[in-house]
Short mmCIF file of C-alpha atoms in Angstrom, two decimals:
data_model
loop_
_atom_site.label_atom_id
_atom_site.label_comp_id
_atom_site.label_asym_id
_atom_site.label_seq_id
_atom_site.Cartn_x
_atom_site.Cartn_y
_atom_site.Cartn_z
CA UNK A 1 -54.79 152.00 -30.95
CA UNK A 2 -56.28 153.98 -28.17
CA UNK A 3 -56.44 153.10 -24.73
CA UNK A 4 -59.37 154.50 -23.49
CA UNK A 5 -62.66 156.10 -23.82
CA UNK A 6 -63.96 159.43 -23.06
CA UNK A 7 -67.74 159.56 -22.23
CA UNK A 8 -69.83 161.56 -23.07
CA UNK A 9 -68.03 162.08 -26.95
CA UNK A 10 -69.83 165.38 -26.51
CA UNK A 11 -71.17 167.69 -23.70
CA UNK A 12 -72.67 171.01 -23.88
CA UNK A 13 -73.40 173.05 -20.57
CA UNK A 14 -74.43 176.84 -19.57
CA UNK A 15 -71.69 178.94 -18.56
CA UNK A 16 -70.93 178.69 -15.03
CA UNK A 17 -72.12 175.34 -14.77
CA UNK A 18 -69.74 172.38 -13.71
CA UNK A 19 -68.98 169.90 -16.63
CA UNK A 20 -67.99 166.34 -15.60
CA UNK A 21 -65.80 163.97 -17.98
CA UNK A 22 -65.40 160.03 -17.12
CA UNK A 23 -62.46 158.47 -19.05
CA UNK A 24 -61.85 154.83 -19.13
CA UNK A 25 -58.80 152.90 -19.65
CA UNK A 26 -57.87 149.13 -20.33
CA UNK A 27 -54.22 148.14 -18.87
CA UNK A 28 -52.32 148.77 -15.87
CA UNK A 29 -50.86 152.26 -15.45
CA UNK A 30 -48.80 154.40 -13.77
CA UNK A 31 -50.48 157.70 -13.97
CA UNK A 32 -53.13 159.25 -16.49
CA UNK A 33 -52.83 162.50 -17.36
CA UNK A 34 -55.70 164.92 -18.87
CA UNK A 35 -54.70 167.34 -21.80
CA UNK A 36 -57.13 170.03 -23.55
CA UNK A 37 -56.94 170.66 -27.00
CA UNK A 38 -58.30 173.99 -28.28
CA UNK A 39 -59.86 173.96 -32.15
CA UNK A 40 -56.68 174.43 -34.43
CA UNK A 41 -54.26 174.05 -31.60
CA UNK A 42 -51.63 172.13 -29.73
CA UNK A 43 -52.43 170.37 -26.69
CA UNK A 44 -51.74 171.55 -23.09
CA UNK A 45 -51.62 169.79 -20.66
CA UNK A 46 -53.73 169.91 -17.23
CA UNK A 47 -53.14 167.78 -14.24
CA UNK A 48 -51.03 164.21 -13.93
CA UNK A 49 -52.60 162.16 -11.13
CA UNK A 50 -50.48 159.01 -9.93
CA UNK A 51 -51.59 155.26 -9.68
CA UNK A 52 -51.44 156.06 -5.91
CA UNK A 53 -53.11 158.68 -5.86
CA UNK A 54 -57.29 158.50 -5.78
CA UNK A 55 -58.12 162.96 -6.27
CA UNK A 56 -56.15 166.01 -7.45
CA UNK A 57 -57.18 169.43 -7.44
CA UNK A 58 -55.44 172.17 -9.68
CA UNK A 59 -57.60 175.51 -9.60
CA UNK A 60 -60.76 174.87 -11.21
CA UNK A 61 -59.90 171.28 -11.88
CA UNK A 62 -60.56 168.29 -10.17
CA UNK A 63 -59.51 164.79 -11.30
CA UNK A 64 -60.06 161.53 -9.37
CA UNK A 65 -58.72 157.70 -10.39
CA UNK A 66 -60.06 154.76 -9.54
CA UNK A 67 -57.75 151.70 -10.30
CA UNK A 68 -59.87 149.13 -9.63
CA UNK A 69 -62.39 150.31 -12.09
CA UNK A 70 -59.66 151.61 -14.92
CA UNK A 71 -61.50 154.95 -14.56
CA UNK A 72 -61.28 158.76 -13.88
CA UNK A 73 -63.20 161.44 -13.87
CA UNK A 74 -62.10 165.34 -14.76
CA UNK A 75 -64.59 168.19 -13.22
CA UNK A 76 -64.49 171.44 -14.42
CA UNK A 77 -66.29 174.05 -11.76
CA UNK A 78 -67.62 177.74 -12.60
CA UNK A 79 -67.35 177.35 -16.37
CA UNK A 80 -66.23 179.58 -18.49
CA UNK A 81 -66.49 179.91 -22.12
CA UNK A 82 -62.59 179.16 -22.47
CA UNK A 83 -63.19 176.12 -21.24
CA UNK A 84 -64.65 175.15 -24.79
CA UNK A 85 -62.20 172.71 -26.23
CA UNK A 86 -61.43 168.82 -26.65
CA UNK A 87 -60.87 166.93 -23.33
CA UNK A 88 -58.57 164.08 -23.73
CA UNK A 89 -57.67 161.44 -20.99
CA UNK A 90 -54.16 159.83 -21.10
CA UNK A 91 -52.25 157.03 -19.58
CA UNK A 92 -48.64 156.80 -19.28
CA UNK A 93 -45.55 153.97 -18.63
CA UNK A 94 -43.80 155.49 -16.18
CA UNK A 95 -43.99 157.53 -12.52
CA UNK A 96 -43.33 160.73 -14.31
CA UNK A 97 -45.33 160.84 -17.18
CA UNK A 98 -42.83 161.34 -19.69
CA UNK A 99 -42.90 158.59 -21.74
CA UNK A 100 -45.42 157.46 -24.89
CA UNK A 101 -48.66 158.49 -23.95
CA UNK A 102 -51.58 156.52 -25.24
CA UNK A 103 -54.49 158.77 -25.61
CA UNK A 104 -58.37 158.04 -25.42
CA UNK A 105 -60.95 159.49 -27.76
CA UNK A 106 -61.96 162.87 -26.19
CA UNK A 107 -64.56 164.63 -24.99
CA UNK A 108 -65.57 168.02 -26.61
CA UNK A 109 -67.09 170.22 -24.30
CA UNK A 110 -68.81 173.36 -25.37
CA UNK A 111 -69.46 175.68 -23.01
CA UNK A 112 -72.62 178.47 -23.99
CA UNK A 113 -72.41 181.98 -22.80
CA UNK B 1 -41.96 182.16 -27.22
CA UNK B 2 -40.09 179.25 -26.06
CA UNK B 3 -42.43 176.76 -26.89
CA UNK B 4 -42.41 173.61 -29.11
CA UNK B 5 -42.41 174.87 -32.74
CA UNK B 6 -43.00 172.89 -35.87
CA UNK B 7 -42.87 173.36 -39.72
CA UNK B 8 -44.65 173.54 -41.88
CA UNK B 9 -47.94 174.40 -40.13
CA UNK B 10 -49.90 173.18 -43.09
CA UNK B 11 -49.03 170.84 -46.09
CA UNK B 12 -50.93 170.18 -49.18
CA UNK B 13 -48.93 167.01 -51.13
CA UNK B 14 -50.18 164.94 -54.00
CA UNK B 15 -50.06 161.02 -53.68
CA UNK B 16 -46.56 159.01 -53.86
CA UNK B 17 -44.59 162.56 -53.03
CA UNK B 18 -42.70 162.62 -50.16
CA UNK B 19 -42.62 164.98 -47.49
CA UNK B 20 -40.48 166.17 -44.62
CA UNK B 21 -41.90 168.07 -41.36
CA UNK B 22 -39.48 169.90 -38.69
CA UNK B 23 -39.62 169.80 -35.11
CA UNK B 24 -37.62 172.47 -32.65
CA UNK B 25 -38.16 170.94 -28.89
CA UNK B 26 -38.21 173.34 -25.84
CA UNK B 27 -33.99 173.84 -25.94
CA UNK B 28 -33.23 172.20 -22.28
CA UNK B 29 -35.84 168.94 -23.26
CA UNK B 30 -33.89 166.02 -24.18
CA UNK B 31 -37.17 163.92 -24.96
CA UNK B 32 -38.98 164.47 -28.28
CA UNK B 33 -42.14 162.84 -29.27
CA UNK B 34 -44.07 162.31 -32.73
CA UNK B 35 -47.70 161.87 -32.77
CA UNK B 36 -50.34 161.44 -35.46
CA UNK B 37 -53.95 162.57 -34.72
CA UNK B 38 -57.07 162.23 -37.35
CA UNK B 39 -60.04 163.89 -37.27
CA UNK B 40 -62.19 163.44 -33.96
CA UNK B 41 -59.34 161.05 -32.77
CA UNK B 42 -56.76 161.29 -29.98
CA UNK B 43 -53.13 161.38 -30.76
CA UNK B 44 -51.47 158.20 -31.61
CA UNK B 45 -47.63 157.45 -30.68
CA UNK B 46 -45.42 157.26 -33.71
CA UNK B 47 -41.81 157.53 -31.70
CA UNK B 48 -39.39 159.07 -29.02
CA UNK B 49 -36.03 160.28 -29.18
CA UNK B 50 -34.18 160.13 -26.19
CA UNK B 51 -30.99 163.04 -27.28
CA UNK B 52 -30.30 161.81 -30.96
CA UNK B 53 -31.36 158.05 -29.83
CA UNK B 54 -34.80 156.78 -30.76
CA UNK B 55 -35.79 154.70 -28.34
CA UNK B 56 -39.10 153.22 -29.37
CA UNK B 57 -41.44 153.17 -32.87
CA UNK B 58 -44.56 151.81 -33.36
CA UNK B 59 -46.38 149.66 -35.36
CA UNK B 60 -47.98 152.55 -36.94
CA UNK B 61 -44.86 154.01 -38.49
CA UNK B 62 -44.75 152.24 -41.77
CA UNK B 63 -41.38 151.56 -43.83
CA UNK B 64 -42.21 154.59 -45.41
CA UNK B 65 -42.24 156.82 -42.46
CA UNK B 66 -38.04 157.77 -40.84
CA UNK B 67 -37.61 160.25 -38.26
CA UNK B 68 -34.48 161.72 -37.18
CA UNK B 69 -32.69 163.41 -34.16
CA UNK B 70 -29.29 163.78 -35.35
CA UNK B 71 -27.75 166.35 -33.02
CA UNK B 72 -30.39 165.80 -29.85
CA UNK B 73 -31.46 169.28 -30.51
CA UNK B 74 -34.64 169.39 -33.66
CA UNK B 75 -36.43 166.48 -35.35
CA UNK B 76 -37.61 165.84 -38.92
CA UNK B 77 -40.59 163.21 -39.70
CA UNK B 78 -40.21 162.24 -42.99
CA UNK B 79 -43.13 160.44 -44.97
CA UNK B 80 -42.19 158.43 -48.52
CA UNK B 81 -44.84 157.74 -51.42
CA UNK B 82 -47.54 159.49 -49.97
CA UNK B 83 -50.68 157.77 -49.05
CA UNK B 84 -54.29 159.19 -48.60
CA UNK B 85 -54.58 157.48 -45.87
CA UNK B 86 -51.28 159.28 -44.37
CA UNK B 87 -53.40 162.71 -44.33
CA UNK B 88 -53.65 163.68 -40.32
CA UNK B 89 -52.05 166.33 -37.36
CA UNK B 90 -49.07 165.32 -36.88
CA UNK B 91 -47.98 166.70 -33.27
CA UNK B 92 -44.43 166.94 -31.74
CA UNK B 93 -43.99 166.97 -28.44
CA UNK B 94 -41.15 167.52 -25.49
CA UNK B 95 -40.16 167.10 -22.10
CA UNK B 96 -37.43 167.13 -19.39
CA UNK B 97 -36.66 163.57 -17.56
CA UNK B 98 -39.58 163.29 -15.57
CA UNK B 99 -42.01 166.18 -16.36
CA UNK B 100 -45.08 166.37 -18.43
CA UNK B 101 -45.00 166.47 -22.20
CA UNK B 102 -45.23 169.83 -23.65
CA UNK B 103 -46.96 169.58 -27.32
CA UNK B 104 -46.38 171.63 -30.48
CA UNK B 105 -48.76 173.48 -33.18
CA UNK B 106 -48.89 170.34 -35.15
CA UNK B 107 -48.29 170.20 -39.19
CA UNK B 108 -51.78 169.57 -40.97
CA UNK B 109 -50.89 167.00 -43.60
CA UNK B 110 -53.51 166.68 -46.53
CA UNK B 111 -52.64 163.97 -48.99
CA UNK B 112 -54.75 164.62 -53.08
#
């Protein structure tokens, strides 16, 4: 089952514009993690932010936490049409992030030159 | 390219055949994931080797589903009787100890 919801399900924006995805979550975690999944591809992952941690930055990324409402957000600044892809939130059972992730239901973003 | 590999990429199978899909991890990663994704779905956890141990399984993976890590290095997903309902991604996926999980292609699996 998933853990979490994505919101919007679907965003489309002008390039260069910032898109903004809110993911929310149901249990306790550790960390949550954000991955991007390209159409017919694997997916990579982006940034790992800890339970202790509230904001992480990692180039054009920025992803904040907030335990107390079992939600995060992922901002993507100065779009570019690369960006277009799945968004997917996940949480995971330990520090590190390297055990079974449980995923939410993704955001696709598509970004329009 | 040193990345996560799996094979087939695609696989077309009719109902009650069974099927096998390959996984080669990133060489140093001694954790290997299995996944299942549908359409307009996130991944699901199917099970983790930890080496040639698997640690956990879940409820998803039916009797009819077996995965293997014999030597700690690759991994093979095996699916029995075919179902429709067994046509999805399914995604491998690697990592050290304590870094991030590094994903795989995926093998398309379309059931008739």
């Amino acid at each position: 089952s998933q853990q979490g919801e994505e919101d919007p399900q679907a965003l489309s924006i002008q390039e260069g514009e910032n898109a903004t995805m809110n993911c929310s979550y149901k249990t306790s975690i550790n960390n949550l993690q954000w991955y991007r999944q390209n159409s017919g591809r694997g997916l990579v992952h982006l940034i790992l932010i800890r339970s202790n941690e509230r904001e992480k930055h990692s180039g054009r990324l920025r992803v904040t936490l907030d335990t107390s409402k079992k939600s995060s957000s992922l901002l993507i600044t100065a779009s570019r049409a690369a960006d277009t892809a799945s968004y997917f939130c996940a949480t995971g059972g330990s520090n590190f992030g390297n055990e079974k992730l449980t995923f939410g239901t993704g955001t696709r973003l598509t970004i329009i030159p | 390219d040193t990345g996560v590999s799996q094979d087939p990429r695609h696989k077309i199978t009719k109902r009650g055949q069974n099927v096998t899909f390959r996984c080669d991890p990133i060489s140093e990663h001694n954790r290997l994931y299995w996944y299942r994704q549908t359409l307009g779905q996130g991944p699901e956890f199917l099970t983790y080797f930890q080496n040639e141990a698997q640690l956990e399984k879940s409820r998803l993976l039916s009797d009819r589903f077996s995965a293997e890590r014999p030597k700690g290095s690759f991994s093979t997903l095996e699916i029995q009787r075919t179902e429709q309902g067994d046509s999805a991604m399914y995604l491998c996926a690697s990592s050290l100890m304590d870094t991030e999980q590094f994903f795989g292609p995926g093998t398309r699996l379309t059931v008739l």
